[in-house]
């Protein structure tokens, strides 16, 4: 686990070096702008919905007693805001990764040429790449939601359960975020979806390490939204090529 995390951190360091040394910034502009557009759209849309909805009141109504209503109102406000933030974060990363997948495929291809020193004939196709990205995303959304809902029950255990649920939820999200950034290389190697699933499952800690750094970058407003998809793709390509060579 720690070795995989160390390799992933190193891969992000190499990603920064590649982007600056080999002029890869031009491959980041369009997907970065798309990511920004998606994030601003989601933040604006969900904030409008949030301010005009009764989510906070619905949470307050769940409290069956007359005493402690003031405290419950404060807690409900915090929970409603957290729900909004989680919804934005959860939706954004999948929408962004699906839409930018054809561009990230080209970036991953360029990175492989830099790492291996040779350029393979391009087999990418915008439509097929988009469809594959959508299929992978839908599969991962289902499993991530399923596992996240299960982990919510851990919150029934005071303190320890809540902490465990938070840590495990972050690990689950990291795994599937890492999956997406690693799959660009696997797709180019003609891996089917099942083959990609098996590969990422075998290298789960690598996927988790890649995805965790992606999520931490993505949490940075504006700059993180622009940079995270490209950095994760470059780092994901580096670690997958290393695993395939091993």
PDB file of C-alpha atoms in Angstrom:
ATOM      1  CA  UNK A   1       0.000   0.000   0.000  1.00  0.00           C
ATOM      2  CA  UNK A   2       2.695   2.511   1.046  1.00  0.00           C
ATOM      3  CA  UNK A   3       4.885   1.542  -1.904  1.00  0.00           C
ATOM      4  CA  UNK A   4       1.995   2.151  -4.308  1.00  0.00           C
ATOM      5  CA  UNK A   5       1.260   5.527  -2.701  1.00  0.00           C
ATOM      6  CA  UNK A   6       4.932   6.496  -2.933  1.00  0.00           C
ATOM      7  CA  UNK A   7       5.022   5.536  -6.622  1.00  0.00           C
ATOM      8  CA  UNK A   8       1.880   7.548  -7.255  1.00  0.00           C
ATOM      9  CA  UNK A   9       3.303  10.658  -5.588  1.00  0.00           C
ATOM     10  CA  UNK A  10       6.431  10.189  -7.694  1.00  0.00           C
ATOM     11  CA  UNK A  11       4.228   9.858 -10.806  1.00  0.00           C
ATOM     12  CA  UNK A  12       2.568  13.206 -10.051  1.00  0.00           C
ATOM     13  CA  UNK A  13       6.018  14.726  -9.662  1.00  0.00           C
ATOM     14  CA  UNK A  14       6.990  13.307 -13.052  1.00  0.00           C
ATOM     15  CA  UNK A  15       3.705  14.606 -14.456  1.00  0.00           C
ATOM     16  CA  UNK A  16       4.607  18.147 -13.453  1.00  0.00           C
ATOM     17  CA  UNK A  17       8.023  17.743 -15.053  1.00  0.00           C
ATOM     18  CA  UNK A  18       6.583  16.352 -18.294  1.00  0.00           C
ATOM     19  CA  UNK A  19       3.949  19.061 -18.599  1.00  0.00           C
ATOM     20  CA  UNK A  20       6.480  21.855 -18.200  1.00  0.00           C
ATOM     21  CA  UNK A  21       9.373  20.257 -20.131  1.00  0.00           C
ATOM     22  CA  UNK A  22       7.484  18.807 -23.088  1.00  0.00           C
ATOM     23  CA  UNK A  23       4.918  21.560 -23.604  1.00  0.00           C
ATOM     24  CA  UNK A  24       1.906  19.425 -22.679  1.00  0.00           C
ATOM     25  CA  UNK A  25       0.019  22.479 -21.433  1.00  0.00           C
ATOM     26  CA  UNK A  26      -1.609  22.789 -24.876  1.00  0.00           C
ATOM     27  CA  UNK A  27      -3.280  19.412 -24.288  1.00  0.00           C
ATOM     28  CA  UNK A  28      -4.698  20.734 -21.008  1.00  0.00           C
ATOM     29  CA  UNK A  29      -6.404  23.913 -22.208  1.00  0.00           C
ATOM     30  CA  UNK A  30      -9.592  22.492 -23.765  1.00  0.00           C
ATOM     31  CA  UNK A  31     -10.294  19.818 -21.090  1.00  0.00           C
ATOM     32  CA  UNK A  32      -9.387  22.354 -18.401  1.00  0.00           C
ATOM     33  CA  UNK A  33     -11.895  24.867 -19.746  1.00  0.00           C
ATOM     34  CA  UNK A  34     -14.519  22.126 -20.053  1.00  0.00           C
ATOM     35  CA  UNK A  35     -13.892  21.140 -16.437  1.00  0.00           C
ATOM     36  CA  UNK A  36     -14.253  24.766 -15.327  1.00  0.00           C
ATOM     37  CA  UNK A  37     -17.489  25.131 -17.297  1.00  0.00           C
ATOM     38  CA  UNK A  38     -18.956  21.967 -15.767  1.00  0.00           C
ATOM     39  CA  UNK A  39     -17.990  23.010 -12.244  1.00  0.00           C
ATOM     40  CA  UNK A  40     -19.347  26.559 -12.538  1.00  0.00           C
ATOM     41  CA  UNK A  41     -22.533  25.190 -14.111  1.00  0.00           C
ATOM     42  CA  UNK A  42     -23.036  22.613 -11.360  1.00  0.00           C
ATOM     43  CA  UNK A  43     -22.219  25.019  -8.555  1.00  0.00           C
ATOM     44  CA  UNK A  44     -24.607  27.628  -9.964  1.00  0.00           C
ATOM     45  CA  UNK A  45     -27.376  25.157 -10.786  1.00  0.00           C
ATOM     46  CA  UNK A  46     -27.270  23.186  -7.552  1.00  0.00           C
ATOM     47  CA  UNK A  47     -26.893  26.327  -5.438  1.00  0.00           C
ATOM     48  CA  UNK A  48     -30.020  27.771  -7.082  1.00  0.00           C
ATOM     49  CA  UNK A  49     -31.862  24.519  -6.431  1.00  0.00           C
ATOM     50  CA  UNK A  50     -30.567  24.386  -2.873  1.00  0.00           C
ATOM     51  CA  UNK A  51     -31.667  27.927  -1.995  1.00  0.00           C
ATOM     52  CA  UNK A  52     -35.128  27.346  -3.470  1.00  0.00           C
ATOM     53  CA  UNK A  53     -35.704  23.867  -2.083  1.00  0.00           C
ATOM     54  CA  UNK A  54     -36.848  22.629   1.303  1.00  0.00           C
ATOM     55  CA  UNK A  55     -33.926  20.280   2.000  1.00  0.00           C
ATOM     56  CA  UNK A  56     -33.069  22.056   5.235  1.00  0.00           C
ATOM     57  CA  UNK A  57     -36.695  22.055   6.395  1.00  0.00           C
ATOM     58  CA  UNK A  58     -37.043  18.372   5.474  1.00  0.00           C
ATOM     59  CA  UNK A  59     -34.078  17.566   7.710  1.00  0.00           C
ATOM     60  CA  UNK A  60     -35.582  19.636  10.544  1.00  0.00           C
ATOM     61  CA  UNK A  61     -38.933  17.831  10.193  1.00  0.00           C
ATOM     62  CA  UNK A  62     -37.186  14.517  10.819  1.00  0.00           C
ATOM     63  CA  UNK A  63     -36.704  15.600  14.469  1.00  0.00           C
ATOM     64  CA  UNK A  64     -39.834  14.334  16.299  1.00  0.00           C
ATOM     65  CA  UNK A  65     -39.442  16.318  19.543  1.00  0.00           C
ATOM     66  CA  UNK A  66     -40.234  19.888  20.547  1.00  0.00           C
ATOM     67  CA  UNK A  67     -37.098  20.318  22.652  1.00  0.00           C
ATOM     68  CA  UNK A  68     -33.745  20.984  20.991  1.00  0.00           C
ATOM     69  CA  UNK A  69     -35.290  22.466  17.836  1.00  0.00           C
ATOM     70  CA  UNK A  70     -32.795  25.374  17.779  1.00  0.00           C
ATOM     71  CA  UNK A  71     -29.813  23.021  17.803  1.00  0.00           C
ATOM     72  CA  UNK A  72     -31.434  20.813  15.167  1.00  0.00           C
ATOM     73  CA  UNK A  73     -31.964  23.819  12.889  1.00  0.00           C
ATOM     74  CA  UNK A  74     -28.262  24.672  13.117  1.00  0.00           C
ATOM     75  CA  UNK A  75     -27.271  21.063  12.465  1.00  0.00           C
ATOM     76  CA  UNK A  76     -29.741  20.827   9.564  1.00  0.00           C
ATOM     77  CA  UNK A  77     -28.197  23.905   7.942  1.00  0.00           C
ATOM     78  CA  UNK A  78     -24.739  22.337   8.129  1.00  0.00           C
ATOM     79  CA  UNK A  79     -25.955  18.969   6.869  1.00  0.00           C
ATOM     80  CA  UNK A  80     -27.833  20.548   3.974  1.00  0.00           C
ATOM     81  CA  UNK A  81     -24.721  22.507   2.963  1.00  0.00           C
ATOM     82  CA  UNK A  82     -22.592  19.359   3.204  1.00  0.00           C
ATOM     83  CA  UNK A  83     -25.143  17.504   1.063  1.00  0.00           C
ATOM     84  CA  UNK A  84     -24.887  20.246  -1.542  1.00  0.00           C
ATOM     85  CA  UNK A  85     -21.070  20.104  -1.558  1.00  0.00           C
ATOM     86  CA  UNK A  86     -20.972  16.301  -1.776  1.00  0.00           C
ATOM     87  CA  UNK A  87     -23.527  16.322  -4.611  1.00  0.00           C
ATOM     88  CA  UNK A  88     -21.484  18.858  -6.580  1.00  0.00           C
ATOM     89  CA  UNK A  89     -18.253  16.956  -5.998  1.00  0.00           C
ATOM     90  CA  UNK A  90     -19.725  13.535  -6.791  1.00  0.00           C
ATOM     91  CA  UNK A  91     -21.493  14.621  -9.973  1.00  0.00           C
ATOM     92  CA  UNK A  92     -18.717  16.881 -11.207  1.00  0.00           C
ATOM     93  CA  UNK A  93     -15.909  14.386 -11.297  1.00  0.00           C
ATOM     94  CA  UNK A  94     -17.885  11.898 -13.393  1.00  0.00           C
ATOM     95  CA  UNK A  95     -19.345  14.465 -15.780  1.00  0.00           C
ATOM     96  CA  UNK A  96     -15.912  16.014 -16.277  1.00  0.00           C
ATOM     97  CA  UNK A  97     -14.131  12.687 -16.796  1.00  0.00           C
ATOM     98  CA  UNK A  98     -16.698  11.502 -19.368  1.00  0.00           C
ATOM     99  CA  UNK A  99     -16.725  14.713 -21.421  1.00  0.00           C
ATOM    100  CA  UNK A 100     -12.950  15.172 -21.440  1.00  0.00           C
ATOM    101  CA  UNK A 101     -12.142  11.485 -22.036  1.00  0.00           C
ATOM    102  CA  UNK A 102     -11.322  11.902 -25.769  1.00  0.00           C
ATOM    103  CA  UNK A 103      -8.942  14.778 -24.961  1.00  0.00           C
ATOM    104  CA  UNK A 104      -7.378  12.869 -22.087  1.00  0.00           C
ATOM    105  CA  UNK A 105      -6.871   9.909 -24.401  1.00  0.00           C
ATOM    106  CA  UNK A 106      -4.753  12.103 -26.675  1.00  0.00           C
ATOM    107  CA  UNK A 107      -2.799  13.431 -23.702  1.00  0.00           C
ATOM    108  CA  UNK A 108      -2.197   9.897 -22.424  1.00  0.00           C
ATOM    109  CA  UNK A 109      -1.002   8.868 -25.874  1.00  0.00           C
ATOM    110  CA  UNK A 110       1.479  11.757 -25.948  1.00  0.00           C
ATOM    111  CA  UNK A 111       2.749  10.852 -22.477  1.00  0.00           C
ATOM    112  CA  UNK A 112       3.353   7.258 -23.554  1.00  0.00           C
ATOM    113  CA  UNK A 113       5.409   8.490 -26.527  1.00  0.00           C
ATOM    114  CA  UNK A 114       7.528  10.555 -24.122  1.00  0.00           C
ATOM    115  CA  UNK A 115       7.996   7.687 -21.642  1.00  0.00           C
ATOM    116  CA  UNK A 116       8.753   4.964 -24.202  1.00  0.00           C
ATOM    117  CA  UNK A 117      10.540   7.159 -26.730  1.00  0.00           C
ATOM    118  CA  UNK A 118       8.410   5.912 -29.600  1.00  0.00           C
ATOM    119  CA  UNK A 119       5.102   6.964 -31.082  1.00  0.00           C
ATOM    120  CA  UNK A 120       2.531   4.252 -31.731  1.00  0.00           C
ATOM    121  CA  UNK A 121       0.021   4.694 -34.565  1.00  0.00           C
ATOM    122  CA  UNK A 122      -3.035   6.481 -33.175  1.00  0.00           C
ATOM    123  CA  UNK A 123      -6.138   4.320 -32.882  1.00  0.00           C
ATOM    124  CA  UNK A 124      -8.269   6.821 -30.969  1.00  0.00           C
ATOM    125  CA  UNK A 125     -11.730   7.775 -32.140  1.00  0.00           C
ATOM    126  CA  UNK A 126     -13.657  10.636 -30.548  1.00  0.00           C
ATOM    127  CA  UNK A 127     -17.066   8.897 -30.582  1.00  0.00           C
ATOM    128  CA  UNK A 128     -15.855   5.467 -29.477  1.00  0.00           C
ATOM    129  CA  UNK A 129     -13.692   7.023 -26.751  1.00  0.00           C
ATOM    130  CA  UNK A 130     -16.682   9.008 -25.500  1.00  0.00           C
ATOM    131  CA  UNK A 131     -18.921   5.917 -25.470  1.00  0.00           C
ATOM    132  CA  UNK A 132     -16.324   3.847 -23.633  1.00  0.00           C
ATOM    133  CA  UNK A 133     -15.811   6.642 -21.115  1.00  0.00           C
ATOM    134  CA  UNK A 134     -19.567   6.780 -20.542  1.00  0.00           C
ATOM    135  CA  UNK A 135     -19.830   3.008 -20.051  1.00  0.00           C
ATOM    136  CA  UNK A 136     -16.945   2.977 -17.567  1.00  0.00           C
ATOM    137  CA  UNK A 137     -18.385   5.995 -15.742  1.00  0.00           C
ATOM    138  CA  UNK A 138     -21.889   4.486 -15.456  1.00  0.00           C
ATOM    139  CA  UNK A 139     -20.456   1.240 -14.104  1.00  0.00           C
ATOM    140  CA  UNK A 140     -18.289   3.070 -11.601  1.00  0.00           C
ATOM    141  CA  UNK A 141     -21.108   5.444 -10.552  1.00  0.00           C
ATOM    142  CA  UNK A 142     -23.303   2.450  -9.716  1.00  0.00           C
ATOM    143  CA  UNK A 143     -20.692   0.705  -7.591  1.00  0.00           C
ATOM    144  CA  UNK A 144     -19.489   3.883  -5.926  1.00  0.00           C
ATOM    145  CA  UNK A 145     -23.047   4.856  -4.969  1.00  0.00           C
ATOM    146  CA  UNK A 146     -23.790   1.331  -3.760  1.00  0.00           C
ATOM    147  CA  UNK A 147     -20.698   1.196  -1.547  1.00  0.00           C
ATOM    148  CA  UNK A 148     -21.213   4.760  -0.287  1.00  0.00           C
ATOM    149  CA  UNK A 149     -24.803   4.019   0.774  1.00  0.00           C
ATOM    150  CA  UNK A 150     -23.610   0.936   2.658  1.00  0.00           C
ATOM    151  CA  UNK A 151     -20.936   2.986   4.401  1.00  0.00           C
ATOM    152  CA  UNK A 152     -23.561   5.496   5.531  1.00  0.00           C
ATOM    153  CA  UNK A 153     -24.842   2.894   7.980  1.00  0.00           C
ATOM    154  CA  UNK A 154     -21.498   3.101   9.797  1.00  0.00           C
ATOM    155  CA  UNK A 155     -22.598   6.552  10.937  1.00  0.00           C
ATOM    156  CA  UNK A 156     -25.029   4.806  13.284  1.00  0.00           C
ATOM    157  CA  UNK A 157     -22.005   4.026  15.455  1.00  0.00           C
ATOM    158  CA  UNK A 158     -21.171   7.268  17.322  1.00  0.00           C
ATOM    159  CA  UNK A 159     -17.827   8.970  16.599  1.00  0.00           C
ATOM    160  CA  UNK A 160     -15.822   5.906  15.510  1.00  0.00           C
ATOM    161  CA  UNK A 161     -18.449   4.935  12.944  1.00  0.00           C
ATOM    162  CA  UNK A 162     -18.581   8.438  11.503  1.00  0.00           C
ATOM    163  CA  UNK A 163     -14.799   8.671  11.224  1.00  0.00           C
ATOM    164  CA  UNK A 164     -14.598   5.217   9.646  1.00  0.00           C
ATOM    165  CA  UNK A 165     -17.363   6.073   7.180  1.00  0.00           C
ATOM    166  CA  UNK A 166     -15.585   9.293   6.172  1.00  0.00           C
ATOM    167  CA  UNK A 167     -12.225   7.561   5.633  1.00  0.00           C
ATOM    168  CA  UNK A 168     -13.692   4.592   3.763  1.00  0.00           C
ATOM    169  CA  UNK A 169     -15.882   6.823   1.579  1.00  0.00           C
ATOM    170  CA  UNK A 170     -12.815   8.840   0.584  1.00  0.00           C
ATOM    171  CA  UNK A 171     -10.995   5.579  -0.242  1.00  0.00           C
ATOM    172  CA  UNK A 172     -13.888   4.380  -2.393  1.00  0.00           C
ATOM    173  CA  UNK A 173     -14.057   7.693  -4.269  1.00  0.00           C
ATOM    174  CA  UNK A 174     -10.271   7.670  -4.696  1.00  0.00           C
ATOM    175  CA  UNK A 175     -10.338   4.158  -6.148  1.00  0.00           C
ATOM    176  CA  UNK A 176     -12.896   4.976  -8.806  1.00  0.00           C
ATOM    177  CA  UNK A 177     -11.316   8.342  -9.636  1.00  0.00           C
ATOM    178  CA  UNK A 178      -8.001   6.555 -10.101  1.00  0.00           C
ATOM    179  CA  UNK A 179      -9.724   3.912 -12.215  1.00  0.00           C
ATOM    180  CA  UNK A 180     -10.889   6.563 -14.665  1.00  0.00           C
ATOM    181  CA  UNK A 181      -7.461   8.149 -15.101  1.00  0.00           C
ATOM    182  CA  UNK A 182      -5.734   4.779 -15.558  1.00  0.00           C
ATOM    183  CA  UNK A 183      -8.221   3.437 -18.080  1.00  0.00           C
ATOM    184  CA  UNK A 184      -7.099   5.778 -20.897  1.00  0.00           C
ATOM    185  CA  UNK A 185      -3.891   3.772 -21.265  1.00  0.00           C
ATOM    186  CA  UNK A 186      -5.652   0.430 -20.868  1.00  0.00           C
ATOM    187  CA  UNK A 187      -8.137   1.379 -23.558  1.00  0.00           C
ATOM    188  CA  UNK A 188      -5.310   2.213 -25.941  1.00  0.00           C
ATOM    189  CA  UNK A 189      -3.845  -1.230 -25.208  1.00  0.00           C
ATOM    190  CA  UNK A 190      -7.192  -2.706 -26.364  1.00  0.00           C
ATOM    191  CA  UNK A 191      -8.303  -3.815 -22.908  1.00  0.00           C
ATOM    192  CA  UNK A 192     -11.994  -4.612 -22.730  1.00  0.00           C
ATOM    193  CA  UNK A 193     -13.998  -3.184 -19.842  1.00  0.00           C
ATOM    194  CA  UNK A 194     -13.771  -6.459 -17.914  1.00  0.00           C
ATOM    195  CA  UNK A 195     -10.007  -6.597 -18.498  1.00  0.00           C
ATOM    196  CA  UNK A 196      -9.654  -3.005 -17.265  1.00  0.00           C
ATOM    197  CA  UNK A 197     -11.697  -3.814 -14.167  1.00  0.00           C
ATOM    198  CA  UNK A 198      -9.458  -6.798 -13.381  1.00  0.00           C
ATOM    199  CA  UNK A 199      -6.264  -4.794 -13.972  1.00  0.00           C
ATOM    200  CA  UNK A 200      -7.322  -1.919 -11.718  1.00  0.00           C
ATOM    201  CA  UNK A 201      -8.579  -4.332  -9.073  1.00  0.00           C
ATOM    202  CA  UNK A 202      -5.174  -6.048  -9.063  1.00  0.00           C
ATOM    203  CA  UNK A 203      -3.467  -2.668  -8.659  1.00  0.00           C
ATOM    204  CA  UNK A 204      -6.105  -1.209  -6.348  1.00  0.00           C
ATOM    205  CA  UNK A 205      -3.673   0.675  -4.120  1.00  0.00           C
ATOM    206  CA  UNK A 206      -2.103   2.358  -7.127  1.00  0.00           C
ATOM    207  CA  UNK A 207      -5.558   3.410  -8.331  1.00  0.00           C
ATOM    208  CA  UNK A 208      -6.442   4.637  -4.857  1.00  0.00           C
ATOM    209  CA  UNK A 209      -3.234   6.642  -4.570  1.00  0.00           C
ATOM    210  CA  UNK A 210      -3.727   8.244  -7.963  1.00  0.00           C
ATOM    211  CA  UNK A 211      -7.364   9.022  -7.261  1.00  0.00           C
ATOM    212  CA  UNK A 212      -6.731  10.449  -3.783  1.00  0.00           C
ATOM    213  CA  UNK A 213      -4.269  13.028  -5.124  1.00  0.00           C
ATOM    214  CA  UNK A 214      -6.689  13.833  -7.954  1.00  0.00           C
ATOM    215  CA  UNK A 215      -9.475  14.466  -5.437  1.00  0.00           C
ATOM    216  CA  UNK A 216      -7.266  16.657  -3.259  1.00  0.00           C
ATOM    217  CA  UNK A 217      -6.285  18.770  -6.277  1.00  0.00           C
ATOM    218  CA  UNK A 218      -9.905  18.866  -7.469  1.00  0.00           C
ATOM    219  CA  UNK A 219     -10.948  20.293  -4.102  1.00  0.00           C
ATOM    220  CA  UNK A 220      -9.011  23.489  -4.913  1.00  0.00           C
ATOM    221  CA  UNK A 221     -11.523  25.913  -6.490  1.00  0.00           C
ATOM    222  CA  UNK A 222     -10.865  27.047 -10.085  1.00  0.00           C
ATOM    223  CA  UNK A 223      -7.148  26.147 -10.378  1.00  0.00           C
ATOM    224  CA  UNK A 224      -7.747  22.598  -9.134  1.00  0.00           C
ATOM    225  CA  UNK A 225     -10.769  22.160 -11.387  1.00  0.00           C
ATOM    226  CA  UNK A 226      -8.644  23.157 -14.373  1.00  0.00           C
ATOM    227  CA  UNK A 227      -5.540  21.110 -13.549  1.00  0.00           C
ATOM    228  CA  UNK A 228      -6.774  17.933 -11.836  1.00  0.00           C
ATOM    229  CA  UNK A 229      -8.013  15.902 -14.871  1.00  0.00           C
ATOM    230  CA  UNK A 230      -4.796  16.401 -16.860  1.00  0.00           C
ATOM    231  CA  UNK A 231      -2.445  15.787 -13.943  1.00  0.00           C
ATOM    232  CA  UNK A 232      -4.308  12.596 -12.986  1.00  0.00           C
ATOM    233  CA  UNK A 233      -4.177  11.385 -16.594  1.00  0.00           C
ATOM    234  CA  UNK A 234      -0.434  11.969 -16.942  1.00  0.00           C
ATOM    235  CA  UNK A 235       0.298  10.330 -13.582  1.00  0.00           C
ATOM    236  CA  UNK A 236      -2.117   7.483 -14.333  1.00  0.00           C
ATOM    237  CA  UNK A 237      -0.432   6.830 -17.674  1.00  0.00           C
ATOM    238  CA  UNK A 238       3.002   6.756 -16.044  1.00  0.00           C
ATOM    239  CA  UNK A 239       2.021   4.208 -13.383  1.00  0.00           C
ATOM    240  CA  UNK A 240       0.057   1.984 -15.785  1.00  0.00           C
ATOM    241  CA  UNK A 241       2.968   1.814 -18.220  1.00  0.00           C
ATOM    242  CA  UNK A 242       5.211   0.878 -15.310  1.00  0.00           C
ATOM    243  CA  UNK A 243       2.817  -1.869 -14.211  1.00  0.00           C
ATOM    244  CA  UNK A 244       2.458  -3.226 -17.755  1.00  0.00           C
ATOM    245  CA  UNK A 245       6.231  -3.334 -18.128  1.00  0.00           C
ATOM    246  CA  UNK A 246       6.755  -5.077 -14.782  1.00  0.00           C
TER     247      UNK A 246
END
